[in-house]
């Protein structure tokens, strides 16, 4: 089955959840103890995450919806010794010859669960995280012009958070590298999916400075210098800051993207990152080669991607008889 397109980047989730802008006043903590669980929207055994629909009741008795995402964090190598030694409870489940399995119960300080909150949550948020059937779409250039592009232009996709980063209004202290050229430059920042405590799930995003390129479909030979800068300078920055060589990075673009401002993903090669499957990820080196071969490559070829059955774009393709 095709992999379901993942939810928005964590940065977008934090914006929706009311995260304070850079230099602003932090909002009040989420009242987790007052949350009443309504239902489990979705589980992911692969990502070790669960997506919950909850409700917070105010003193007046009014309920407000919330989405809570619980995600087990990767092991940190420097804490493994503590995990084994610090009053850890171990219960035997099964033993057979030299093999045995246990349930291990670590102390609280070693049992961290990353928690992302969208509050207050709208029906749109609930639907976004709800388990849905997934379909593969084969989009021709004509489909893009007649279905996808009009859809993009008709929607109010907020990417102000991208502009805030580019203008140093937010996350300026998180920028790993910047090429300030307005045409061929970009900034490289850690994705909020990565807590930066270990390199196994390294995840960074390169955001281009220019604002006229929405996605892979807009790219032509004109953009090759920009893409080469991202590929080369991005790899050099990752080596400099994290000592991870380019041969151990997966560098790619999404189509369809989560937001329509061209960006490039840098992830650890050994990390099975959401959205890195063949129906969504396009390696940046391959994209550059394709544009060198044919400037109009992405205005000619059909592109395949997955859409959830509840997505409006899927309904547009369905109405056009393309599903």
PDB file of C-alpha atoms in Angstrom:
ATOM      1  CA  UNK A   1       0.000   0.000   0.000  1.00  0.00           C
ATOM      2  CA  UNK A   2       1.190   3.499  -0.737  1.00  0.00           C
ATOM      3  CA  UNK A   3       2.537   5.414   2.226  1.00  0.00           C
ATOM      4  CA  UNK A   4       0.115   8.016   3.509  1.00  0.00           C
ATOM      5  CA  UNK A   5       1.388  11.557   3.080  1.00  0.00           C
ATOM      6  CA  UNK A   6       2.635  12.655   6.485  1.00  0.00           C
ATOM      7  CA  UNK A   7       1.162  15.589   8.340  1.00  0.00           C
ATOM      8  CA  UNK A   8       2.695  19.042   8.026  1.00  0.00           C
ATOM      9  CA  UNK A   9       6.166  19.728   9.265  1.00  0.00           C
ATOM     10  CA  UNK A  10       6.456  20.072  13.014  1.00  0.00           C
ATOM     11  CA  UNK A  11       7.192  23.772  12.599  1.00  0.00           C
ATOM     12  CA  UNK A  12       3.729  24.245  11.109  1.00  0.00           C
ATOM     13  CA  UNK A  13       2.181  22.197  13.912  1.00  0.00           C
ATOM     14  CA  UNK A  14       3.827  24.400  16.522  1.00  0.00           C
ATOM     15  CA  UNK A  15       2.606  27.511  14.706  1.00  0.00           C
ATOM     16  CA  UNK A  16      -0.937  26.116  14.682  1.00  0.00           C
ATOM     17  CA  UNK A  17      -0.590  25.184  18.334  1.00  0.00           C
ATOM     18  CA  UNK A  18       0.137  28.762  19.253  1.00  0.00           C
ATOM     19  CA  UNK A  19       3.922  28.694  19.653  1.00  0.00           C
ATOM     20  CA  UNK A  20       5.276  32.111  20.515  1.00  0.00           C
ATOM     21  CA  UNK A  21       7.096  33.994  17.773  1.00  0.00           C
ATOM     22  CA  UNK A  22      10.804  34.638  18.183  1.00  0.00           C
ATOM     23  CA  UNK A  23      11.196  37.123  20.988  1.00  0.00           C
ATOM     24  CA  UNK A  24       7.493  37.026  21.925  1.00  0.00           C
ATOM     25  CA  UNK A  25       5.713  36.042  25.115  1.00  0.00           C
ATOM     26  CA  UNK A  26       5.255  32.310  25.545  1.00  0.00           C
ATOM     27  CA  UNK A  27       1.646  31.096  25.784  1.00  0.00           C
ATOM     28  CA  UNK A  28       0.303  29.372  28.892  1.00  0.00           C
ATOM     29  CA  UNK A  29       1.169  25.656  29.172  1.00  0.00           C
ATOM     30  CA  UNK A  30      -1.342  23.251  27.675  1.00  0.00           C
ATOM     31  CA  UNK A  31      -3.660  21.904  30.443  1.00  0.00           C
ATOM     32  CA  UNK A  32      -2.850  18.219  29.858  1.00  0.00           C
ATOM     33  CA  UNK A  33      -4.350  17.099  33.164  1.00  0.00           C
ATOM     34  CA  UNK A  34      -7.719  18.509  32.067  1.00  0.00           C
ATOM     35  CA  UNK A  35      -7.723  16.696  28.724  1.00  0.00           C
ATOM     36  CA  UNK A  36     -10.472  14.133  28.158  1.00  0.00           C
ATOM     37  CA  UNK A  37      -9.673  11.539  25.488  1.00  0.00           C
ATOM     38  CA  UNK A  38     -12.333  11.385  22.789  1.00  0.00           C
ATOM     39  CA  UNK A  39     -10.773   8.923  20.331  1.00  0.00           C
ATOM     40  CA  UNK A  40      -7.547   7.667  18.770  1.00  0.00           C
ATOM     41  CA  UNK A  41      -7.258   9.292  15.360  1.00  0.00           C
ATOM     42  CA  UNK A  42      -4.372   7.204  14.112  1.00  0.00           C
ATOM     43  CA  UNK A  43      -1.500   5.006  15.260  1.00  0.00           C
ATOM     44  CA  UNK A  44       1.853   4.425  13.591  1.00  0.00           C
ATOM     45  CA  UNK A  45       3.771   1.354  14.725  1.00  0.00           C
ATOM     46  CA  UNK A  46       6.639   2.285  12.396  1.00  0.00           C
ATOM     47  CA  UNK A  47       7.014   5.786  13.833  1.00  0.00           C
ATOM     48  CA  UNK A  48       6.032   4.691  17.367  1.00  0.00           C
ATOM     49  CA  UNK A  49       3.490   7.501  17.524  1.00  0.00           C
ATOM     50  CA  UNK A  50      -0.180   7.888  18.338  1.00  0.00           C
ATOM     51  CA  UNK A  51      -2.485  10.754  17.300  1.00  0.00           C
ATOM     52  CA  UNK A  52      -5.239  11.576  19.792  1.00  0.00           C
ATOM     53  CA  UNK A  53      -8.402  13.668  19.692  1.00  0.00           C
ATOM     54  CA  UNK A  54      -9.037  15.150  23.108  1.00  0.00           C
ATOM     55  CA  UNK A  55     -11.255  17.795  24.650  1.00  0.00           C
ATOM     56  CA  UNK A  56     -10.448  20.376  27.309  1.00  0.00           C
ATOM     57  CA  UNK A  57     -13.412  21.578  29.359  1.00  0.00           C
ATOM     58  CA  UNK A  58     -13.357  25.170  30.597  1.00  0.00           C
ATOM     59  CA  UNK A  59     -14.703  26.200  34.038  1.00  0.00           C
ATOM     60  CA  UNK A  60     -17.903  27.294  32.261  1.00  0.00           C
ATOM     61  CA  UNK A  61     -18.359  23.749  30.942  1.00  0.00           C
ATOM     62  CA  UNK A  62     -17.514  24.538  27.322  1.00  0.00           C
ATOM     63  CA  UNK A  63     -15.395  21.898  25.560  1.00  0.00           C
ATOM     64  CA  UNK A  64     -12.539  22.775  23.181  1.00  0.00           C
ATOM     65  CA  UNK A  65     -11.012  20.204  20.833  1.00  0.00           C
ATOM     66  CA  UNK A  66      -7.305  19.407  20.822  1.00  0.00           C
ATOM     67  CA  UNK A  67      -5.004  17.111  18.865  1.00  0.00           C
ATOM     68  CA  UNK A  68      -2.218  15.518  20.917  1.00  0.00           C
ATOM     69  CA  UNK A  69       0.577  13.596  19.206  1.00  0.00           C
ATOM     70  CA  UNK A  70       2.632  11.280  21.418  1.00  0.00           C
ATOM     71  CA  UNK A  71       5.891  10.086  19.899  1.00  0.00           C
ATOM     72  CA  UNK A  72       8.604   7.934  21.478  1.00  0.00           C
ATOM     73  CA  UNK A  73      12.003   9.552  21.014  1.00  0.00           C
ATOM     74  CA  UNK A  74      15.046   7.652  19.692  1.00  0.00           C
ATOM     75  CA  UNK A  75      17.597   6.297  22.141  1.00  0.00           C
ATOM     76  CA  UNK A  76      20.479   8.593  23.026  1.00  0.00           C
ATOM     77  CA  UNK A  77      23.728   6.666  23.073  1.00  0.00           C
ATOM     78  CA  UNK A  78      25.149   8.580  26.031  1.00  0.00           C
ATOM     79  CA  UNK A  79      22.100   7.677  28.154  1.00  0.00           C
ATOM     80  CA  UNK A  80      21.992   3.945  27.399  1.00  0.00           C
ATOM     81  CA  UNK A  81      24.269   3.134  30.332  1.00  0.00           C
ATOM     82  CA  UNK A  82      21.973   5.033  32.690  1.00  0.00           C
ATOM     83  CA  UNK A  83      18.988   3.260  31.188  1.00  0.00           C
ATOM     84  CA  UNK A  84      20.472  -0.108  32.150  1.00  0.00           C
ATOM     85  CA  UNK A  85      21.675   0.843  35.621  1.00  0.00           C
ATOM     86  CA  UNK A  86      19.357   3.411  37.221  1.00  0.00           C
ATOM     87  CA  UNK A  87      16.731   1.473  39.156  1.00  0.00           C
ATOM     88  CA  UNK A  88      15.334  -0.028  35.947  1.00  0.00           C
ATOM     89  CA  UNK A  89      12.644  -2.640  36.427  1.00  0.00           C
ATOM     90  CA  UNK A  90      12.916  -5.770  34.255  1.00  0.00           C
ATOM     91  CA  UNK A  91      10.071  -8.318  34.022  1.00  0.00           C
ATOM     92  CA  UNK A  92      10.651 -11.658  32.311  1.00  0.00           C
ATOM     93  CA  UNK A  93       8.076 -12.440  29.602  1.00  0.00           C
ATOM     94  CA  UNK A  94       9.499 -15.549  27.942  1.00  0.00           C
ATOM     95  CA  UNK A  95      12.628 -17.723  27.982  1.00  0.00           C
ATOM     96  CA  UNK A  96      13.634 -20.403  25.479  1.00  0.00           C
ATOM     97  CA  UNK A  97      17.168 -21.805  25.596  1.00  0.00           C
ATOM     98  CA  UNK A  98      19.570 -18.838  25.155  1.00  0.00           C
ATOM     99  CA  UNK A  99      16.763 -16.456  24.129  1.00  0.00           C
ATOM    100  CA  UNK A 100      14.606 -14.426  26.484  1.00  0.00           C
ATOM    101  CA  UNK A 101      12.358 -11.381  26.275  1.00  0.00           C
ATOM    102  CA  UNK A 102      11.564  -8.840  28.990  1.00  0.00           C
ATOM    103  CA  UNK A 103       9.528  -5.732  29.599  1.00  0.00           C
ATOM    104  CA  UNK A 104      11.849  -2.960  30.761  1.00  0.00           C
ATOM    105  CA  UNK A 105      10.465  -0.093  32.824  1.00  0.00           C
ATOM    106  CA  UNK A 106      12.939   2.812  32.937  1.00  0.00           C
ATOM    107  CA  UNK A 107      12.811   5.682  35.450  1.00  0.00           C
ATOM    108  CA  UNK A 108      10.834   8.770  34.504  1.00  0.00           C
ATOM    109  CA  UNK A 109      13.846  10.853  33.466  1.00  0.00           C
ATOM    110  CA  UNK A 110      14.692   8.214  30.837  1.00  0.00           C
ATOM    111  CA  UNK A 111      11.117   7.710  29.599  1.00  0.00           C
ATOM    112  CA  UNK A 112      10.687  10.862  27.535  1.00  0.00           C
ATOM    113  CA  UNK A 113       7.764  11.042  25.108  1.00  0.00           C
ATOM    114  CA  UNK A 114       7.769  13.931  22.656  1.00  0.00           C
ATOM    115  CA  UNK A 115       4.349  15.585  22.736  1.00  0.00           C
ATOM    116  CA  UNK A 116       2.995  17.910  20.052  1.00  0.00           C
ATOM    117  CA  UNK A 117      -0.266  19.760  20.724  1.00  0.00           C
ATOM    118  CA  UNK A 118      -2.639  21.515  18.329  1.00  0.00           C
ATOM    119  CA  UNK A 119      -5.001  23.541  20.550  1.00  0.00           C
ATOM    120  CA  UNK A 120      -7.593  24.697  19.898  1.00  0.00           C
ATOM    121  CA  UNK A 121      -8.039  22.253  17.035  1.00  0.00           C
ATOM    122  CA  UNK A 122     -10.522  22.668  14.198  1.00  0.00           C
ATOM    123  CA  UNK A 123     -12.372  19.960  12.299  1.00  0.00           C
ATOM    124  CA  UNK A 124      -9.774  20.407   9.560  1.00  0.00           C
ATOM    125  CA  UNK A 125      -7.022  19.441  11.998  1.00  0.00           C
ATOM    126  CA  UNK A 126      -8.944  16.384  13.159  1.00  0.00           C
ATOM    127  CA  UNK A 127      -9.503  15.211   9.598  1.00  0.00           C
ATOM    128  CA  UNK A 128      -5.853  15.774   8.729  1.00  0.00           C
ATOM    129  CA  UNK A 129      -4.670  13.333  11.396  1.00  0.00           C
ATOM    130  CA  UNK A 130      -7.497  10.815  10.982  1.00  0.00           C
ATOM    131  CA  UNK A 131      -6.639   7.457   9.428  1.00  0.00           C
ATOM    132  CA  UNK A 132      -7.705   7.527   5.773  1.00  0.00           C
ATOM    133  CA  UNK A 133      -7.544   5.395   2.649  1.00  0.00           C
ATOM    134  CA  UNK A 134      -4.682   6.403   0.371  1.00  0.00           C
ATOM    135  CA  UNK A 135      -4.671   6.503  -3.431  1.00  0.00           C
ATOM    136  CA  UNK A 136      -1.894   6.930  -5.991  1.00  0.00           C
ATOM    137  CA  UNK A 137      -2.361   9.750  -8.490  1.00  0.00           C
ATOM    138  CA  UNK A 138      -0.536   9.879 -11.828  1.00  0.00           C
ATOM    139  CA  UNK A 139      -0.445  13.592 -12.642  1.00  0.00           C
ATOM    140  CA  UNK A 140       0.345  14.671 -16.218  1.00  0.00           C
ATOM    141  CA  UNK A 141       1.412  18.231 -17.054  1.00  0.00           C
ATOM    142  CA  UNK A 142      -2.121  18.853 -18.315  1.00  0.00           C
ATOM    143  CA  UNK A 143      -3.478  17.588 -15.000  1.00  0.00           C
ATOM    144  CA  UNK A 144      -1.175  19.983 -13.192  1.00  0.00           C
ATOM    145  CA  UNK A 145      -2.329  22.976 -15.249  1.00  0.00           C
ATOM    146  CA  UNK A 146      -6.031  22.081 -15.143  1.00  0.00           C
ATOM    147  CA  UNK A 147      -6.445  20.527 -11.678  1.00  0.00           C
ATOM    148  CA  UNK A 148      -3.500  20.945  -9.295  1.00  0.00           C
ATOM    149  CA  UNK A 149      -2.401  24.516 -10.039  1.00  0.00           C
ATOM    150  CA  UNK A 150      -5.930  25.989  -9.864  1.00  0.00           C
ATOM    151  CA  UNK A 151      -6.394  24.112  -6.583  1.00  0.00           C
ATOM    152  CA  UNK A 152      -3.166  25.575  -5.152  1.00  0.00           C
ATOM    153  CA  UNK A 153      -4.129  29.076  -6.278  1.00  0.00           C
ATOM    154  CA  UNK A 154      -7.607  28.774  -4.743  1.00  0.00           C
ATOM    155  CA  UNK A 155      -6.369  27.696  -1.307  1.00  0.00           C
ATOM    156  CA  UNK A 156      -5.049  29.929   1.462  1.00  0.00           C
ATOM    157  CA  UNK A 157      -1.974  27.941   2.465  1.00  0.00           C
ATOM    158  CA  UNK A 158      -0.214  29.911   5.181  1.00  0.00           C
ATOM    159  CA  UNK A 159       3.558  29.983   4.737  1.00  0.00           C
ATOM    160  CA  UNK A 160       4.186  33.091   6.831  1.00  0.00           C
ATOM    161  CA  UNK A 161       6.310  30.944   9.141  1.00  0.00           C
ATOM    162  CA  UNK A 162       8.677  30.348   6.174  1.00  0.00           C
ATOM    163  CA  UNK A 163       8.986  34.084   5.537  1.00  0.00           C
ATOM    164  CA  UNK A 164       9.578  34.672   9.250  1.00  0.00           C
ATOM    165  CA  UNK A 165      12.620  32.384   9.096  1.00  0.00           C
ATOM    166  CA  UNK A 166      13.948  33.928   5.892  1.00  0.00           C
ATOM    167  CA  UNK A 167      13.546  37.435   7.343  1.00  0.00           C
ATOM    168  CA  UNK A 168      15.109  36.407  10.712  1.00  0.00           C
ATOM    169  CA  UNK A 169      11.875  37.206  12.552  1.00  0.00           C
ATOM    170  CA  UNK A 170      11.807  33.679  13.979  1.00  0.00           C
ATOM    171  CA  UNK A 171      14.286  30.858  14.564  1.00  0.00           C
ATOM    172  CA  UNK A 172      17.288  33.022  13.662  1.00  0.00           C
ATOM    173  CA  UNK A 173      19.327  31.232  16.328  1.00  0.00           C
ATOM    174  CA  UNK A 174      18.528  27.873  14.725  1.00  0.00           C
ATOM    175  CA  UNK A 175      19.957  28.625  11.279  1.00  0.00           C
ATOM    176  CA  UNK A 176      22.772  26.184  10.491  1.00  0.00           C
ATOM    177  CA  UNK A 177      23.857  27.832   7.229  1.00  0.00           C
ATOM    178  CA  UNK A 178      22.778  30.651   4.962  1.00  0.00           C
ATOM    179  CA  UNK A 179      23.596  31.705   1.431  1.00  0.00           C
ATOM    180  CA  UNK A 180      22.071  35.221   1.348  1.00  0.00           C
ATOM    181  CA  UNK A 181      21.884  35.529  -2.440  1.00  0.00           C
ATOM    182  CA  UNK A 182      18.255  36.549  -3.198  1.00  0.00           C
ATOM    183  CA  UNK A 183      18.129  34.431  -6.367  1.00  0.00           C
ATOM    184  CA  UNK A 184      20.369  31.424  -5.685  1.00  0.00           C
ATOM    185  CA  UNK A 185      20.519  31.453  -1.894  1.00  0.00           C
ATOM    186  CA  UNK A 186      18.811  29.570   0.930  1.00  0.00           C
ATOM    187  CA  UNK A 187      18.817  28.931   4.673  1.00  0.00           C
ATOM    188  CA  UNK A 188      19.349  25.538   6.297  1.00  0.00           C
ATOM    189  CA  UNK A 189      17.528  24.895   9.593  1.00  0.00           C
ATOM    190  CA  UNK A 190      16.770  21.823  11.721  1.00  0.00           C
ATOM    191  CA  UNK A 191      13.288  20.445  11.209  1.00  0.00           C
ATOM    192  CA  UNK A 192      11.204  20.354  14.390  1.00  0.00           C
ATOM    193  CA  UNK A 193      10.853  16.628  13.805  1.00  0.00           C
ATOM    194  CA  UNK A 194      14.468  16.338  14.980  1.00  0.00           C
ATOM    195  CA  UNK A 195      15.290  17.096  18.627  1.00  0.00           C
ATOM    196  CA  UNK A 196      19.040  17.327  17.821  1.00  0.00           C
ATOM    197  CA  UNK A 197      19.933  14.964  20.679  1.00  0.00           C
ATOM    198  CA  UNK A 198      21.236  12.250  18.342  1.00  0.00           C
ATOM    199  CA  UNK A 199      22.261  11.928  14.698  1.00  0.00           C
ATOM    200  CA  UNK A 200      20.322   8.755  13.841  1.00  0.00           C
ATOM    201  CA  UNK A 201      17.230  10.770  12.904  1.00  0.00           C
ATOM    202  CA  UNK A 202      19.002  13.910  11.643  1.00  0.00           C
ATOM    203  CA  UNK A 203      16.521  16.086   9.731  1.00  0.00           C
ATOM    204  CA  UNK A 204      17.123  19.544   8.268  1.00  0.00           C
ATOM    205  CA  UNK A 205      15.253  21.712   5.777  1.00  0.00           C
ATOM    206  CA  UNK A 206      16.697  24.074   3.156  1.00  0.00           C
ATOM    207  CA  UNK A 207      14.327  26.985   2.409  1.00  0.00           C
ATOM    208  CA  UNK A 208      15.062  29.049  -0.708  1.00  0.00           C
ATOM    209  CA  UNK A 209      15.078  32.851  -0.482  1.00  0.00           C
ATOM    210  CA  UNK A 210      13.153  33.485  -3.698  1.00  0.00           C
ATOM    211  CA  UNK A 211       9.381  33.274  -3.394  1.00  0.00           C
ATOM    212  CA  UNK A 212       8.316  32.465  -6.948  1.00  0.00           C
ATOM    213  CA  UNK A 213       9.037  28.713  -6.900  1.00  0.00           C
ATOM    214  CA  UNK A 214       6.251  26.626  -5.383  1.00  0.00           C
ATOM    215  CA  UNK A 215       7.317  23.074  -6.127  1.00  0.00           C
ATOM    216  CA  UNK A 216       9.154  20.629  -8.366  1.00  0.00           C
ATOM    217  CA  UNK A 217       6.770  21.544 -11.212  1.00  0.00           C
ATOM    218  CA  UNK A 218       8.188  25.097 -11.396  1.00  0.00           C
ATOM    219  CA  UNK A 219      11.814  24.053 -11.796  1.00  0.00           C
ATOM    220  CA  UNK A 220      13.714  24.669 -15.065  1.00  0.00           C
ATOM    221  CA  UNK A 221      17.383  24.939 -16.026  1.00  0.00           C
ATOM    222  CA  UNK A 222      17.286  28.503 -14.668  1.00  0.00           C
ATOM    223  CA  UNK A 223      17.201  27.048 -11.159  1.00  0.00           C
ATOM    224  CA  UNK A 224      20.216  24.716 -11.536  1.00  0.00           C
ATOM    225  CA  UNK A 225      22.665  27.140  -9.817  1.00  0.00           C
ATOM    226  CA  UNK A 226      20.277  27.408  -6.846  1.00  0.00           C
ATOM    227  CA  UNK A 227      19.850  23.644  -6.592  1.00  0.00           C
ATOM    228  CA  UNK A 228      23.592  23.027  -6.884  1.00  0.00           C
ATOM    229  CA  UNK A 229      24.209  25.537  -4.098  1.00  0.00           C
ATOM    230  CA  UNK A 230      21.757  23.710  -1.854  1.00  0.00           C
ATOM    231  CA  UNK A 231      23.305  20.332  -2.636  1.00  0.00           C
ATOM    232  CA  UNK A 232      26.944  21.355  -2.208  1.00  0.00           C
ATOM    233  CA  UNK A 233      26.719  23.953   0.562  1.00  0.00           C
ATOM    234  CA  UNK A 234      24.124  21.921   2.442  1.00  0.00           C
ATOM    235  CA  UNK A 235      26.395  18.870   2.554  1.00  0.00           C
ATOM    236  CA  UNK A 236      29.355  20.995   3.627  1.00  0.00           C
ATOM    237  CA  UNK A 237      27.320  22.581   6.429  1.00  0.00           C
ATOM    238  CA  UNK A 238      26.164  19.204   7.732  1.00  0.00           C
ATOM    239  CA  UNK A 239      29.746  17.908   7.779  1.00  0.00           C
ATOM    240  CA  UNK A 240      30.930  21.050   9.564  1.00  0.00           C
ATOM    241  CA  UNK A 241      28.224  21.093  12.238  1.00  0.00           C
ATOM    242  CA  UNK A 242      27.396  17.416  12.697  1.00  0.00           C
ATOM    243  CA  UNK A 243      30.331  15.469  11.141  1.00  0.00           C
ATOM    244  CA  UNK A 244      27.951  13.511   8.901  1.00  0.00           C
ATOM    245  CA  UNK A 245      29.369  13.057   5.374  1.00  0.00           C
ATOM    246  CA  UNK A 246      27.280  13.645   2.254  1.00  0.00           C
ATOM    247  CA  UNK A 247      27.407   9.911   1.463  1.00  0.00           C
ATOM    248  CA  UNK A 248      25.284   9.323   4.577  1.00  0.00           C
ATOM    249  CA  UNK A 249      22.603  11.876   3.718  1.00  0.00           C
ATOM    250  CA  UNK A 250      19.336  11.521   1.817  1.00  0.00           C
ATOM    251  CA  UNK A 251      18.717  14.884   0.113  1.00  0.00           C
ATOM    252  CA  UNK A 252      15.390  15.192  -1.661  1.00  0.00           C
ATOM    253  CA  UNK A 253      12.269  17.178  -2.539  1.00  0.00           C
ATOM    254  CA  UNK A 254       8.668  16.148  -1.963  1.00  0.00           C
ATOM    255  CA  UNK A 255       5.967  16.119  -4.569  1.00  0.00           C
ATOM    256  CA  UNK A 256       3.317  16.944  -3.547  1.00  0.00           C
ATOM    257  CA  UNK A 257       4.997  19.095  -0.903  1.00  0.00           C
ATOM    258  CA  UNK A 258       3.484  19.866   2.493  1.00  0.00           C
ATOM    259  CA  UNK A 259       3.665  23.603   1.731  1.00  0.00           C
ATOM    260  CA  UNK A 260       4.146  25.474  -1.526  1.00  0.00           C
ATOM    261  CA  UNK A 261       7.473  27.221  -1.066  1.00  0.00           C
ATOM    262  CA  UNK A 262      10.327  25.211  -2.558  1.00  0.00           C
ATOM    263  CA  UNK A 263      12.324  23.424   0.125  1.00  0.00           C
ATOM    264  CA  UNK A 264      14.745  20.505   0.257  1.00  0.00           C
ATOM    265  CA  UNK A 265      14.930  17.785   2.917  1.00  0.00           C
ATOM    266  CA  UNK A 266      18.231  16.588   4.415  1.00  0.00           C
ATOM    267  CA  UNK A 267      17.857  13.383   6.451  1.00  0.00           C
ATOM    268  CA  UNK A 268      20.193  10.713   7.796  1.00  0.00           C
ATOM    269  CA  UNK A 269      20.412   7.921   5.243  1.00  0.00           C
ATOM    270  CA  UNK A 270      19.691   5.288   7.882  1.00  0.00           C
ATOM    271  CA  UNK A 271      16.566   7.104   9.079  1.00  0.00           C
ATOM    272  CA  UNK A 272      13.282   5.916   7.580  1.00  0.00           C
ATOM    273  CA  UNK A 273      11.894   9.444   7.470  1.00  0.00           C
ATOM    274  CA  UNK A 274       8.180  10.007   6.783  1.00  0.00           C
ATOM    275  CA  UNK A 275       7.682  10.934   3.141  1.00  0.00           C
ATOM    276  CA  UNK A 276      10.932   9.356   1.940  1.00  0.00           C
ATOM    277  CA  UNK A 277       9.116   6.649  -0.051  1.00  0.00           C
ATOM    278  CA  UNK A 278       9.400   6.353  -3.843  1.00  0.00           C
ATOM    279  CA  UNK A 279       5.983   7.868  -4.575  1.00  0.00           C
ATOM    280  CA  UNK A 280       6.860  11.143  -2.882  1.00  0.00           C
ATOM    281  CA  UNK A 281      10.618  11.739  -2.633  1.00  0.00           C
ATOM    282  CA  UNK A 282      12.758  12.987  -5.558  1.00  0.00           C
ATOM    283  CA  UNK A 283      16.520  12.976  -4.945  1.00  0.00           C
ATOM    284  CA  UNK A 284      17.995  16.436  -5.473  1.00  0.00           C
ATOM    285  CA  UNK A 285      20.978  15.102  -7.456  1.00  0.00           C
ATOM    286  CA  UNK A 286      18.562  13.355  -9.844  1.00  0.00           C
ATOM    287  CA  UNK A 287      16.455  16.514 -10.170  1.00  0.00           C
ATOM    288  CA  UNK A 288      19.565  18.488 -11.161  1.00  0.00           C
ATOM    289  CA  UNK A 289      20.594  15.849 -13.722  1.00  0.00           C
ATOM    290  CA  UNK A 290      17.095  15.821 -15.216  1.00  0.00           C
ATOM    291  CA  UNK A 291      17.130  19.614 -15.646  1.00  0.00           C
ATOM    292  CA  UNK A 292      20.601  19.531 -17.220  1.00  0.00           C
ATOM    293  CA  UNK A 293      19.267  16.973 -19.693  1.00  0.00           C
ATOM    294  CA  UNK A 294      16.043  18.905 -20.413  1.00  0.00           C
ATOM    295  CA  UNK A 295      15.218  22.360 -19.054  1.00  0.00           C
ATOM    296  CA  UNK A 296      11.494  21.607 -19.276  1.00  0.00           C
ATOM    297  CA  UNK A 297      11.725  18.111 -17.794  1.00  0.00           C
ATOM    298  CA  UNK A 298       9.234  18.753 -14.989  1.00  0.00           C
ATOM    299  CA  UNK A 299       6.819  20.500 -17.340  1.00  0.00           C
ATOM    300  CA  UNK A 300       6.732  17.396 -19.548  1.00  0.00           C
ATOM    301  CA  UNK A 301       6.759  14.252 -17.466  1.00  0.00           C
ATOM    302  CA  UNK A 302       3.968  12.729 -15.391  1.00  0.00           C
ATOM    303  CA  UNK A 303       4.542  12.634 -11.637  1.00  0.00           C
ATOM    304  CA  UNK A 304       3.097  10.100  -9.213  1.00  0.00           C
ATOM    305  CA  UNK A 305       2.085  10.911  -5.649  1.00  0.00           C
ATOM    306  CA  UNK A 306      -0.243   9.659  -2.921  1.00  0.00           C
ATOM    307  CA  UNK A 307      -3.338  11.463  -1.643  1.00  0.00           C
ATOM    308  CA  UNK A 308      -5.679  10.626   1.217  1.00  0.00           C
ATOM    309  CA  UNK A 309      -9.299   9.989   0.274  1.00  0.00           C
ATOM    310  CA  UNK A 310     -10.486  12.953   2.342  1.00  0.00           C
ATOM    311  CA  UNK A 311      -8.186  15.500   0.691  1.00  0.00           C
ATOM    312  CA  UNK A 312      -9.809  18.138  -1.480  1.00  0.00           C
ATOM    313  CA  UNK A 313      -7.190  17.708  -4.207  1.00  0.00           C
ATOM    314  CA  UNK A 314      -8.058  14.006  -4.420  1.00  0.00           C
ATOM    315  CA  UNK A 315     -11.712  14.918  -4.869  1.00  0.00           C
ATOM    316  CA  UNK A 316     -10.709  17.291  -7.690  1.00  0.00           C
ATOM    317  CA  UNK A 317      -8.891  14.475  -9.496  1.00  0.00           C
ATOM    318  CA  UNK A 318     -11.810  12.159  -8.818  1.00  0.00           C
ATOM    319  CA  UNK A 319     -14.296  14.658 -10.264  1.00  0.00           C
ATOM    320  CA  UNK A 320     -12.112  15.018 -13.363  1.00  0.00           C
ATOM    321  CA  UNK A 321     -12.173  11.245 -13.865  1.00  0.00           C
ATOM    322  CA  UNK A 322      -8.436  10.917 -13.260  1.00  0.00           C
ATOM    323  CA  UNK A 323      -8.669   8.400 -10.409  1.00  0.00           C
TER     324      UNK A 323
END
